[in-house]
XYZ file of C-alpha atoms in Angstrom:
583
model
C 5.143 19.637 29.179
C 2.954 16.991 28.544
C 4.183 13.790 28.815
C 2.835 12.513 25.380
C 4.848 15.485 23.647
C 8.114 14.576 25.518
C 7.407 10.567 24.169
C 6.661 11.901 20.872
C 9.698 13.633 21.040
C 11.502 10.778 21.835
C 9.888 8.237 18.963
C 11.095 11.413 16.218
C 14.495 10.902 17.761
C 14.527 6.688 17.326
C 12.990 7.622 13.892
C 15.700 9.942 12.564
C 18.402 7.420 14.465
C 16.794 4.430 12.375
C 16.808 6.621 9.260
C 19.998 8.422 9.502
C 21.050 7.855 6.297
C 18.562 9.824 4.682
C 19.869 12.855 6.610
C 23.436 13.036 5.660
C 21.880 14.629 2.576
C 17.810 15.126 2.927
C 17.141 16.831 0.047
C 18.651 14.203 -2.495
C 18.399 10.850 -0.611
C 16.404 8.253 -0.296
C 15.369 4.377 0.266
C 13.737 2.387 -2.469
C 14.010 4.675 -5.186
C 11.570 3.685 -7.276
C 8.903 4.217 -5.026
C 10.717 6.968 -3.087
C 10.834 8.761 -6.630
C 6.809 7.782 -7.300
C 5.909 9.267 -3.762
C 8.225 12.379 -4.599
C 6.162 13.094 -7.560
C 3.074 12.907 -5.810
C 3.880 14.858 -2.991
C 5.210 17.702 -5.124
C 2.100 17.136 -7.687
C -0.911 17.793 -5.063
C -0.037 20.908 -3.918
C 1.256 22.070 -7.238
C -2.018 21.024 -9.076
C -4.133 22.787 -6.403
C -2.198 25.928 -6.235
C -2.816 26.566 -10.073
C -6.430 25.476 -10.529
C -5.787 22.241 -12.009
C -7.410 18.587 -11.157
C -4.813 17.109 -8.738
C -6.695 13.865 -9.496
C -6.610 13.461 -13.189
C -3.216 14.555 -15.029
C -1.645 14.055 -18.380
C 1.589 15.659 -16.901
C 2.814 11.872 -16.919
C 2.018 9.084 -19.203
C 1.369 11.800 -22.086
C -0.579 12.086 -23.914
C -2.883 9.742 -22.706
C -2.834 11.083 -19.007
C -3.231 8.921 -15.588
C -5.901 9.014 -12.853
C -3.145 9.257 -10.126
C -5.512 7.737 -7.116
C -4.744 4.305 -8.734
C -1.271 4.804 -7.318
C -1.201 5.875 -3.587
C -0.468 9.280 -4.254
C -0.662 10.549 -0.106
C -3.163 13.387 -1.661
C -3.611 14.643 2.349
C 0.058 14.263 3.216
C 1.093 15.841 0.009
C -0.987 18.709 1.468
C 0.254 19.016 4.864
C 4.092 19.268 4.009
C 3.613 21.491 1.147
C 5.679 24.397 3.177
C 8.608 21.842 3.581
C 8.164 20.764 -0.394
C 8.320 24.859 -1.688
C 11.401 25.591 1.113
C 13.212 22.529 0.597
C 11.952 20.491 -2.469
C 10.181 17.303 -2.782
C 12.643 14.819 -1.651
C 13.517 16.456 1.497
C 9.178 16.732 1.779
C 9.271 12.616 1.574
C 12.284 12.142 3.860
C 10.486 14.434 6.744
C 7.050 12.485 6.057
C 9.158 9.189 6.224
C 10.721 10.259 9.696
C 7.493 11.231 11.062
C 5.504 8.306 10.254
C 6.848 5.886 12.870
C 6.455 8.528 15.319
C 2.999 9.670 14.643
C 2.153 6.136 14.239
C 3.686 4.962 17.996
C 2.247 8.224 19.628
C -1.252 7.180 18.517
C -0.733 3.563 19.769
C 0.173 5.152 22.832
C -2.216 7.029 23.097
C -5.032 4.328 22.830
C -2.812 1.856 24.894
C -3.138 4.540 27.810
C -6.462 3.589 28.362
C -5.598 0.113 29.602
C -1.904 0.794 30.976
C 0.204 3.307 32.303
C 2.535 5.879 31.003
C 5.570 3.103 31.029
C 3.699 0.276 29.527
C 1.741 2.417 26.912
C 4.864 3.644 25.529
C 6.533 0.196 25.078
C 2.952 -0.494 22.913
C 4.015 2.342 21.164
C 7.148 1.567 20.529
C 6.374 -2.111 19.327
C 3.897 -0.604 16.850
C 5.465 2.541 15.261
C 9.316 0.780 14.915
C 8.511 -3.229 13.993
C 9.655 -4.927 11.291
C 6.691 -4.317 8.894
C 7.143 -0.100 9.761
C 10.860 -0.430 8.754
C 10.373 -2.579 5.444
C 7.558 -0.218 4.926
C 9.885 2.741 5.323
C 11.761 1.764 2.270
C 9.843 3.417 -0.174
C 6.200 2.994 0.910
C 5.015 6.458 2.672
C 0.939 5.235 2.509
C 1.905 2.399 4.647
C 4.291 3.900 7.172
C 1.754 6.553 7.923
C -0.396 4.442 10.533
C -2.135 6.124 13.084
C -5.497 4.982 11.661
C -5.912 1.554 13.004
C -5.147 2.639 16.659
C -7.655 5.564 16.287
C -10.576 3.029 14.964
C -9.671 0.997 17.830
C -10.098 4.028 20.258
C -13.422 5.109 18.291
C -14.937 1.724 18.421
C -13.683 1.757 22.668
C -15.256 5.088 22.585
C -18.992 3.661 21.786
C -18.856 0.382 23.279
C -16.796 0.590 26.378
C -15.424 3.944 27.335
C -13.600 4.861 30.533
C -11.400 7.624 30.972
C -7.544 7.335 31.562
C -5.640 4.135 32.320
C -7.492 1.531 34.530
C -6.491 0.794 37.860
C -5.904 -3.098 38.900
C -9.161 -3.768 40.234
C -11.069 -1.733 37.365
C -13.361 -4.543 35.563
C -15.456 -5.047 32.179
C -18.893 -3.641 34.220
C -17.455 -0.642 35.453
C -16.185 0.660 32.401
C -19.105 -0.824 30.387
C -22.274 0.564 31.935
C -23.150 4.225 32.336
C -19.867 5.667 32.204
C -19.793 9.535 31.826
C -16.721 8.850 29.479
C -19.280 6.917 26.938
C -19.363 8.648 23.709
C -23.205 8.819 21.754
C -23.061 6.853 18.123
C -23.182 10.127 16.367
C -20.203 11.906 17.828
C -18.160 8.556 17.382
C -19.605 8.595 13.905
C -19.002 11.883 12.678
C -15.238 11.544 14.209
C -14.649 8.258 12.316
C -16.235 9.812 9.540
C -13.140 12.319 9.326
C -10.855 9.834 10.010
C -11.965 7.689 7.195
C -11.584 10.085 4.738
C -8.425 11.223 6.362
C -7.156 7.858 5.634
C -8.606 7.087 2.282
C -6.761 10.156 1.025
C -3.352 8.329 2.573
C -3.853 4.520 1.706
C -6.978 3.000 0.635
C -5.721 -0.166 1.227
C -4.978 0.399 5.385
C -8.455 1.863 5.680
C -9.670 -1.699 3.770
C -7.531 -3.891 6.064
C -8.376 -1.671 8.754
C -11.827 -2.145 8.527
C -11.596 -6.010 7.867
C -9.713 -6.242 11.102
C -12.591 -4.194 12.796
C -15.098 -6.186 11.797
C -13.690 -9.334 12.681
C -13.148 -7.868 16.366
C -16.808 -6.817 16.327
C -17.741 -10.226 15.547
C -15.395 -11.900 18.142
C -17.115 -9.552 20.738
C -20.550 -10.788 19.508
C -19.620 -14.231 19.773
C -18.166 -13.639 23.472
C -21.441 -11.342 24.225
C -24.257 -11.981 21.965
C -27.119 -10.244 23.969
C -24.856 -7.252 24.630
C -24.123 -7.065 20.792
C -28.258 -6.973 20.135
C -28.467 -4.371 22.266
C -25.656 -2.462 20.893
C -26.251 -3.268 17.130
C -28.534 -0.025 16.818
C -25.851 2.001 18.125
C -23.228 0.498 16.086
C -25.461 0.557 13.270
C -26.158 4.332 14.029
C -22.136 5.111 14.209
C -21.624 3.457 10.248
C -24.507 5.734 9.070
C -23.031 8.842 10.150
C -19.603 7.916 9.695
C -20.759 6.913 5.737
C -22.384 10.433 5.415
C -19.367 12.361 6.606
C -16.831 10.267 4.596
C -19.107 10.235 1.797
C -19.337 13.651 1.381
C -15.680 14.152 2.084
C -14.593 11.614 -0.611
C -17.448 12.107 -3.064
C -15.220 13.978 -5.408
C -12.169 11.659 -5.336
C -13.784 8.118 -5.285
C -15.992 9.777 -8.149
C -12.936 10.221 -10.358
C -11.070 6.920 -9.166
C -14.224 4.757 -10.103
C -16.332 6.469 -12.471
C -13.739 8.755 -14.407
C -10.921 7.767 -16.901
C -8.131 5.820 -16.556
C -9.958 3.686 -14.128
C -8.631 0.404 -13.390
C -10.507 -3.392 -12.994
C -9.731 -6.064 -11.188
C -6.876 -6.973 -8.758
C -3.720 -4.379 -8.833
C -1.195 -6.799 -7.585
C -0.683 -10.624 -8.223
C -2.224 -13.000 -5.842
C 0.100 -15.568 -3.836
C 3.318 -13.274 -4.132
C 3.622 -10.774 -0.988
C 2.451 -13.205 1.697
C 3.696 -14.287 5.029
C 5.806 -17.498 4.493
C 4.968 -19.933 7.556
C 8.431 -19.353 8.518
C 8.036 -15.573 8.260
C 7.130 -15.332 11.838
C 10.126 -16.721 13.320
C 13.043 -16.322 10.680
C 14.644 -12.697 10.599
C 15.458 -10.967 7.174
C 18.164 -8.471 6.222
C 16.138 -5.666 7.914
C 17.083 -7.132 11.288
C 19.948 -6.150 13.275
C 20.485 -10.209 14.436
C 19.763 -11.888 11.325
C 22.438 -15.178 11.087
C 23.545 -16.039 7.891
C 21.636 -19.621 7.947
C 18.573 -17.614 8.715
C 18.804 -15.294 5.757
C 19.463 -18.187 3.470
C 15.759 -18.868 3.903
C 14.452 -15.310 4.427
C 15.586 -14.626 1.240
C 14.042 -17.358 -0.266
C 10.437 -16.013 0.624
C 8.158 -14.713 -2.177
C 8.022 -11.540 -2.259
C 10.761 -8.623 -1.866
C 12.304 -8.197 1.592
C 10.002 -4.895 1.764
C 6.995 -6.853 1.776
C 8.423 -9.742 4.111
C 7.430 -7.813 7.344
C 5.906 -10.420 9.630
C 9.034 -11.276 11.819
C 7.964 -11.229 15.496
C 10.920 -13.900 16.596
C 10.851 -16.607 18.912
C 11.362 -14.748 22.138
C 8.397 -12.372 21.502
C 5.916 -15.168 20.116
C 6.854 -17.572 23.500
C 6.103 -14.441 25.824
C 2.798 -13.614 23.900
C 1.668 -17.430 24.119
C 2.190 -17.405 27.848
C 0.632 -14.187 28.087
C -2.486 -15.368 26.218
C -2.829 -18.038 28.975
C -2.041 -15.730 31.889
C -4.128 -12.878 30.464
C -6.915 -14.921 29.345
C -9.465 -13.585 31.581
C -8.516 -9.845 30.715
C -11.667 -8.892 28.558
C -9.430 -7.144 25.823
C -6.979 -10.011 25.849
C -9.808 -12.644 25.362
C -10.644 -10.557 21.980
C -6.887 -9.885 21.015
C -6.105 -13.838 21.296
C -8.642 -15.251 18.648
C -8.000 -11.716 16.758
C -4.400 -12.185 16.453
C -4.844 -16.044 15.239
C -7.368 -14.877 12.805
C -5.064 -12.022 11.064
C -1.758 -14.147 11.420
C -3.886 -17.125 9.317
C -5.123 -14.366 7.160
C -1.668 -12.723 6.242
C -0.528 -16.158 5.267
C -2.171 -15.466 1.601
C -4.569 -17.744 -0.505
C -2.043 -20.879 -0.302
C 0.013 -21.967 2.340
C 3.954 -20.999 1.598
C 6.444 -23.136 3.576
C 10.172 -21.738 3.172
C 9.549 -20.022 -0.369
C 7.588 -23.335 -1.611
C 4.147 -22.077 -2.503
C 1.795 -25.272 -1.452
C -1.728 -26.511 -2.628
C -3.406 -25.818 0.554
C -5.726 -23.047 0.193
C -6.234 -20.712 2.835
C -8.931 -18.178 4.214
C -7.342 -15.169 1.975
C -8.070 -16.640 -1.092
C -11.799 -16.125 -0.316
C -10.975 -12.253 0.396
C -8.808 -11.886 -3.174
C -12.406 -12.330 -4.783
C -13.719 -9.154 -3.288
C -13.364 -5.542 -4.355
C -10.812 -3.137 -3.328
C -9.963 -5.933 -0.431
C -8.596 -7.741 -3.359
C -6.097 -5.891 -4.198
C -4.218 -5.781 -0.722
C -1.480 -7.255 0.323
C -1.883 -10.099 2.969
C 1.784 -9.728 4.099
C 0.744 -6.321 4.962
C -1.525 -7.671 8.101
C 1.850 -7.954 10.158
C 0.978 -4.036 11.077
C -2.402 -5.124 13.086
C -0.345 -8.233 14.765
C 2.395 -5.580 16.399
C -0.827 -3.359 17.688
C -2.202 -6.665 19.047
C 1.217 -7.947 20.320
C 2.028 -4.037 22.171
C -1.099 -4.176 23.753
C -0.794 -7.434 25.392
C 2.555 -6.439 26.626
C 1.165 -3.306 28.029
C -2.029 -4.831 29.882
C 1.091 -7.317 31.250
C 3.391 -4.663 32.278
C 0.540 -2.441 33.771
C -0.385 -5.239 35.862
C 3.045 -5.423 37.406
C 3.253 -1.757 37.988
C 2.385 -2.221 41.503
C 4.076 -5.484 42.403
C 7.992 -5.679 44.193
C 10.504 -4.377 42.700
C 12.651 -7.489 42.012
C 9.554 -8.761 39.870
C 8.680 -5.462 37.825
C 12.544 -5.179 37.028
C 12.296 -8.678 35.856
C 9.602 -8.288 33.558
C 11.171 -5.271 31.927
C 14.673 -7.318 31.041
C 12.142 -10.092 29.694
C 10.264 -7.717 27.691
C 13.502 -6.088 26.403
C 14.626 -9.370 25.838
C 11.718 -10.429 23.541
C 11.881 -7.171 21.666
C 15.796 -6.870 21.089
C 14.925 -9.457 18.236
C 13.337 -6.813 16.253
C 16.177 -4.018 16.617
C 16.509 -2.973 12.689
C 19.279 -3.353 10.924
C 21.276 0.032 9.419
C 19.031 1.077 6.064
C 21.439 2.660 3.217
C 19.768 5.432 1.431
C 20.855 6.073 -2.332
C 21.419 9.277 -4.245
C 18.374 10.822 -5.771
C 19.823 13.859 -7.586
C 18.284 15.723 -10.488
C 20.749 17.169 -13.435
C 21.249 20.819 -12.772
C 19.328 21.512 -15.853
C 16.063 20.908 -13.855
C 17.208 22.736 -10.885
C 18.260 25.663 -12.427
C 16.963 28.504 -14.544
C 18.494 26.763 -17.887
C 15.095 24.360 -17.578
C 13.281 27.498 -18.492
C 14.261 27.055 -22.324
C 11.395 24.645 -22.224
C 7.909 26.719 -22.261
C 5.218 25.668 -19.817
C 2.973 22.715 -21.291
C 5.616 21.571 -23.690
C 5.535 17.702 -24.258
C 9.036 15.904 -23.806
C 10.535 12.646 -24.371
C 12.965 12.186 -22.080
C 15.750 9.236 -21.913
C 15.984 7.184 -19.374
C 12.690 6.644 -20.520
C 10.319 6.736 -17.326
C 9.534 3.218 -15.979
C 8.922 1.229 -12.675
C 12.546 0.154 -12.091
C 13.710 3.653 -13.860
C 11.591 6.495 -13.003
C 14.248 9.220 -12.794
C 12.551 11.585 -15.265
C 9.445 11.769 -12.927
C 11.914 13.239 -10.042
C 13.498 15.771 -12.889
C 10.351 16.671 -14.235
C 9.226 17.216 -10.322
C 12.172 19.523 -9.471
C 11.694 21.585 -12.577
C 8.052 21.879 -10.867
C 5.937 20.397 -13.564
C 7.179 22.570 -16.455
C 6.559 20.096 -18.884
C 4.306 16.912 -19.999
C 6.484 13.722 -19.476
C 5.952 10.631 -21.648
C 5.898 7.545 -19.941
C 5.653 7.328 -16.266
C 6.174 4.647 -13.141
C 2.232 4.953 -12.543
C -0.937 2.303 -12.256
C -2.954 2.734 -15.809
C -5.375 0.500 -17.277
C -3.750 -2.482 -19.590
C -5.202 -3.572 -22.827
C -7.392 -6.317 -20.762
C -8.697 -3.354 -18.418
C -6.624 -4.673 -15.623
C -3.630 -2.747 -13.871
C 0.002 -1.969 -15.168
C 2.411 0.059 -14.112
C 4.084 1.697 -17.022
C 2.010 3.372 -20.005
C 1.396 1.594 -23.096
C 4.255 -0.035 -24.850
C 5.049 1.268 -28.438
C 8.100 0.821 -31.167
C 9.355 4.133 -29.548
C 9.288 2.890 -26.068
C 10.808 -0.508 -27.388
C 13.874 1.639 -29.009
C 14.778 3.277 -26.046
C 14.714 0.933 -23.352
C 16.312 -1.850 -25.749
C 19.109 0.550 -26.597
C 19.395 1.820 -23.230
C 19.840 -2.017 -21.631
C 22.269 -2.448 -24.941
C 20.390 -5.681 -26.305
C 19.821 -3.087 -29.787
C 22.026 -1.183 -31.602
C 20.780 2.487 -32.855
C 20.985 1.344 -36.068
C 18.936 -2.009 -35.047
C 16.488 0.182 -33.394
C 16.236 3.016 -35.929
C 14.981 -0.207 -38.440
C 12.038 -1.398 -36.006
C 8.612 -1.023 -38.207
C 6.353 1.796 -36.845
C 8.923 3.351 -34.967
C 9.095 7.146 -36.639
C 5.421 6.971 -36.730
C 5.376 6.174 -32.908
C 7.438 9.437 -32.915
C 5.276 11.374 -35.233
C 2.235 10.725 -32.993
C 4.109 11.612 -29.744
C 5.270 14.836 -31.352
C 7.428 15.778 -28.621
C 8.176 19.456 -28.183
C 11.906 18.799 -27.336
C 13.888 15.643 -26.463
C 16.142 15.277 -23.314
C 18.921 12.894 -22.223
C 20.397 12.789 -19.059
C 22.670 10.308 -17.098
C 21.900 6.862 -18.210
C 23.607 3.776 -19.282
C 24.466 3.553 -22.660
C 24.200 7.291 -23.001
C 26.332 7.686 -26.492
C 23.796 4.950 -27.932
C 20.666 6.893 -26.826
C 22.345 10.007 -28.254
C 22.662 8.327 -31.467
C 19.083 6.956 -31.727
C 17.825 10.112 -30.839
C 19.939 11.796 -33.197
C 18.413 9.591 -35.983
C 14.786 9.955 -35.135
C 14.898 13.868 -34.955
C 17.341 14.342 -37.871
C 19.749 16.301 -36.036
C 22.498 16.457 -33.674
C 21.047 18.137 -30.111
C 21.321 21.630 -29.823
C 22.616 22.240 -26.386
C 24.112 20.245 -23.453
C 23.177 22.556 -20.752
C 23.310 21.368 -16.779
C 24.153 17.599 -17.831
C 21.642 16.779 -20.373
C 21.626 16.634 -24.239
C 18.612 18.800 -25.864
C 16.713 18.676 -28.828
C 14.679 21.478 -29.850
C 11.746 20.202 -32.057
C 9.194 22.877 -31.680
C 10.680 25.091 -29.832
C 13.751 27.385 -29.847
C 16.291 27.077 -26.928
């Protein structure tokens, strides 16, 4: 059996161990339940839409009757297609958990494969381990599937290396830059590299446009650093790079023509930044202060990291003092290595960009401007979250560790053992804490034949009304095989000013349902809201359903008042009001 396959199995085993609380009941448990519900919906929707000859990118199945362009909401289209057999056999939640478990392993093995160009199996495996199981990956596993499935950055590095300096296999100790760069039979042509890169770009765009955009930024910075080091070589290779990019643009443009046309020229398009600025950024202390996602996280440290802006999922740049010290030593020791010479300034630049548009110090936002403030004004990149650039820092750190360990492979055993202990000590602070999954289970009504009482294509008003913090109705709809259109959503839609909002347009109806559920309005007060009955009549739902919810009795009273009658039935854990259909 090939070594890489054994290593991939080991990475998968580590991923299962890290996410073990999911696998207690993989069809009904999830992390970051709101975002997990969002991805569950898309994972089921894409193959459903394709299988039924529907447009997978624009739909009124959520946010009815207005609809939504799902491409603004990280729909992981390609992953939904690839995991469709699991979705059909075990349901969309199990499919999501399968992808979340595979994502670190796939990312790690991609990093390993690229690191093998500079190191042997063991050192390259360490690079893959750091990249695939870093604090970034642990945080993103709590609901951000599009960020955890990250083989693209290593593949981009591999393809650029193919074009510029390719030499097969791990280098020997006396390999030099010249021997890898001149007339080597492993060199790839600009056309071949561009075609492969175009395929990779198209695939990545259908998983995460943000990761594609930040990879392009980091890749461009790397090429710029190379050009500064080797200006004459850069001029000589400029034509090659231009031809490669031309072929890449051709392939990616053809493959992405339909989805990009729908996203940027179709209905429900969003303008401007999707996320607020100066929130999900790396604090100056982020790199050295652990968060609740690390196993070694003293309470005194958590007092600081819990005060950083952004939630714990986005505070993902932790590297730890031991690893940072080791990397600083390696930056000096390996400064003559051709790759490390590029990685050192690239690491510093990316770390600086990850700090966002203004410097944050221990949770305080200062007025000190930083380079990311210029990036925020760019299209597409302006919506990226700078804290997520920590992914690239772990890639650079993993490569530096692999190169160092490779240099020691042929040294005396005590030195090798000492280096292994030192590397393990540097990585120990990054060991993740136990992650706790929560239940993601639909009422029996949506998972049995009971739901057939609702004809396909019906519009249904469901409580709890779906919104970002409680999107359970979207999960129920997915389990019901998208049988009905759903009012409301957790999705990215245009706000009245053209920007982004993560819920449907507010109305007296949504206000009444949300405030009664929250207990801030009584049903009688809600029923007296101006415009409530007109909003209900405009939606004209075929049915109203109330599942498990806070203040459920009050919600039932509200719907009784809206419809003028009691629920006709309570099958499978829901209350059902039939408006234009017969149960």
